[in-house]
Coordinates of C-alpha atoms in Angstrom, one line a residue:
M1 CA -24.6 -8.7 -61.7
S2 CA -27.1 -10.0 -59.1
L3 CA -26.7 -11.1 -55.5
Y4 CA -27.2 -14.8 -54.8
V5 CA -27.9 -16.3 -51.4
I6 CA -27.5 -20.0 -51.1
G7 CA -26.4 -22.3 -48.3
V8 CA -26.8 -25.4 -46.3
V9 CA -28.3 -26.1 -42.9
Y10 CA -27.1 -29.1 -40.9
L11 CA -29.7 -31.1 -39.0
H12 CA -29.5 -32.4 -35.4
E13 CA -29.0 -36.2 -35.5
E14 CA -32.1 -36.9 -33.5
F15 CA -34.4 -35.3 -36.2
K16 CA -34.8 -38.1 -38.8
N17 CA -37.8 -36.9 -40.8
T18 CA -36.3 -34.6 -43.4
D19 CA -39.6 -34.0 -45.1
E20 CA -41.1 -32.7 -41.8
I21 CA -38.0 -30.4 -41.4
L22 CA -38.3 -29.1 -45.0
L23 CA -41.9 -28.1 -44.2
Q24 CA -40.9 -26.4 -41.0
I25 CA -38.1 -24.4 -42.8
K26 CA -40.5 -23.5 -45.7
I27 CA -42.9 -22.1 -43.1
L28 CA -40.2 -19.6 -42.1
S29 CA -40.5 -17.7 -45.4
S30 CA -42.0 -17.9 -48.9
R31 CA -38.5 -16.8 -50.1
I32 CA -36.8 -20.1 -49.2
Y33 CA -36.5 -22.6 -52.0
F34 CA -34.9 -26.1 -52.1
D35 CA -34.5 -26.6 -55.9
R36 CA -32.4 -25.3 -58.8
I37 CA -29.2 -24.9 -56.7
D38 CA -25.9 -25.3 -58.3
E39 CA -24.3 -28.5 -57.0
D40 CA -20.7 -27.1 -57.4
D41 CA -21.7 -24.1 -55.2
I42 CA -23.2 -26.4 -52.5
D43 CA -20.1 -28.7 -52.6
T44 CA -17.9 -25.6 -52.0
I45 CA -20.1 -24.4 -49.2
C46 CA -20.2 -27.8 -47.6
L47 CA -16.4 -28.2 -47.8
E48 CA -15.9 -24.8 -46.1
A49 CA -18.5 -25.4 -43.5
Q50 CA -17.1 -28.8 -42.5
S51 CA -13.6 -27.5 -42.4
A52 CA -14.7 -24.7 -40.1
A53 CA -17.0 -26.9 -38.0
P54 CA -15.9 -30.5 -38.2
T55 CA -18.9 -31.6 -36.2
F56 CA -21.0 -31.1 -39.4
K57 CA -19.2 -34.0 -41.1
G58 CA -21.5 -36.9 -41.6
L59 CA -24.7 -34.9 -40.6
K60 CA -27.7 -34.7 -42.9
F61 CA -28.0 -31.3 -44.5
I62 CA -30.5 -29.4 -46.5
A63 CA -29.4 -27.1 -49.4
L64 CA -31.4 -23.9 -49.9
R65 CA -31.5 -20.7 -51.6
L66 CA -33.1 -17.4 -50.8
S67 CA -34.6 -15.6 -53.8
D68 CA -36.8 -12.7 -54.7
S69 CA -39.2 -15.2 -56.3
E70 CA -39.3 -18.9 -57.2
S71 CA -38.3 -18.2 -60.8
D72 CA -35.7 -15.6 -60.0
Y73 CA -32.4 -16.9 -58.5
S74 CA -31.4 -13.4 -57.4
A75 CA -31.9 -12.1 -53.9
T76 CA -31.0 -8.5 -54.9
S77 CA -34.3 -7.1 -54.0
L78 CA -34.3 -8.8 -50.5
W79 CA -30.8 -7.3 -49.9
N80 CA -31.9 -3.8 -51.1
D81 CA -35.0 -3.8 -49.0
S82 CA -32.8 -4.7 -45.9
R83 CA -30.3 -2.0 -46.9
E84 CA -32.9 0.7 -47.3
R85 CA -34.6 0.2 -44.0
P86 CA -33.8 3.0 -41.6
S87 CA -31.3 1.6 -39.1
G88 CA -33.5 2.6 -36.2
E89 CA -36.1 0.0 -37.4
R90 CA -33.5 -2.8 -36.9
I91 CA -32.6 -1.4 -33.5
N92 CA -36.2 -1.5 -32.5
N93 CA -36.4 -5.2 -33.2
Q94 CA -38.1 -4.7 -36.6
P95 CA -35.8 -6.7 -38.8
S96 CA -36.0 -6.8 -42.6
E97 CA -37.4 -9.8 -44.3
L98 CA -33.8 -11.1 -45.0
E99 CA -32.8 -10.6 -41.4
E100 CA -35.9 -12.4 -40.2
I101 CA -35.1 -15.4 -42.5
I102 CA -31.5 -15.7 -41.3
H103 CA -32.5 -15.3 -37.6
A104 CA -35.2 -18.0 -38.1
L105 CA -32.7 -20.4 -39.7
T106 CA -30.1 -19.8 -37.0
G107 CA -32.7 -20.2 -34.2
C108 CA -34.5 -23.3 -35.7
K109 CA -34.6 -26.2 -33.2
Y110 CA -34.0 -28.7 -36.0
I111 CA -30.9 -27.0 -37.2
L112 CA -27.4 -27.5 -35.5
G113 CA -25.7 -25.0 -37.8
G114 CA -25.2 -24.0 -41.3
A115 CA -23.5 -21.8 -43.9
I116 CA -25.0 -19.1 -46.0
G117 CA -23.1 -17.6 -48.9
L118 CA -23.9 -14.1 -50.2
F119 CA -22.1 -13.6 -53.5
D120 CA -22.3 -12.4 -57.0
G121 CA -19.4 -14.5 -58.5
S122 CA -17.5 -16.5 -55.9
I123 CA -17.0 -16.5 -52.2
D124 CA -14.2 -14.3 -51.1
S125 CA -14.2 -14.4 -47.3
V126 CA -15.4 -16.7 -44.5
F127 CA -17.0 -15.5 -41.2
K128 CA -17.5 -18.2 -38.6
G129 CA -19.1 -17.8 -35.2
S130 CA -22.1 -18.5 -33.0
A131 CA -25.6 -17.9 -34.4
V132 CA -25.9 -14.6 -32.6
N133 CA -22.5 -13.3 -33.8
C134 CA -23.3 -14.3 -37.4
S135 CA -26.6 -12.5 -37.2
R136 CA -24.8 -9.4 -35.9
Y137 CA -22.2 -9.7 -38.7
L138 CA -25.0 -9.9 -41.3
S139 CA -26.7 -6.8 -39.9
R140 CA -23.4 -4.8 -40.2
L141 CA -23.2 -5.9 -43.8
F142 CA -26.4 -4.1 -44.6
S143 CA -24.5 -0.7 -44.5
E144 CA -22.7 -1.9 -47.8
Q145 CA -23.9 -2.2 -51.3
W146 CA -24.1 -5.9 -52.0
D147 CA -21.8 -5.5 -55.0
N148 CA -19.1 -3.8 -52.9
M149 CA -19.0 -6.4 -50.1
E150 CA -16.5 -9.2 -49.8
N151 CA -18.9 -12.0 -50.9
P152 CA -18.9 -13.8 -47.5
L153 CA -19.7 -17.3 -46.5
I154 CA -21.3 -17.0 -43.1
I155 CA -20.9 -20.2 -41.0
W156 CA -22.7 -20.7 -37.7
S157 CA -23.0 -23.5 -35.2
K158 CA -25.0 -23.7 -32.0
E159 CA -22.1 -25.4 -30.5
T160 CA -19.7 -22.4 -31.1

């Protein structure tokens, strides 16, 4: 099995130009892709996100996936690179590439909030919190093998 990382980001209402926002998000990392994402997975993630954060209902969103490469849907190498980093490197503000991507998405001025699923089959648990708390939660997950974790959906909102 492989680890898949897909999700949605909800846009602030005042930002109308989705193409401009797509470019800004793509600049964050070459590992972010906007195509070939299973619609059923996105529907499930949107339902969970909107249930946890009702303010997301009716907002424009962008579906995305984080992958090792454009042709590979898996993010297993991204996860393993994060997991294999000495913990001191994260403590000294040298995050892994996966952490940098998540931090950038949670901090992007165009994004009100979002939901990122890390799974190899289906989502088993939901963690909801502020952008900071969700980033911390993700960092704690790196102590686990991806195939032993609960397959979480991480939902953040800047209004939380």
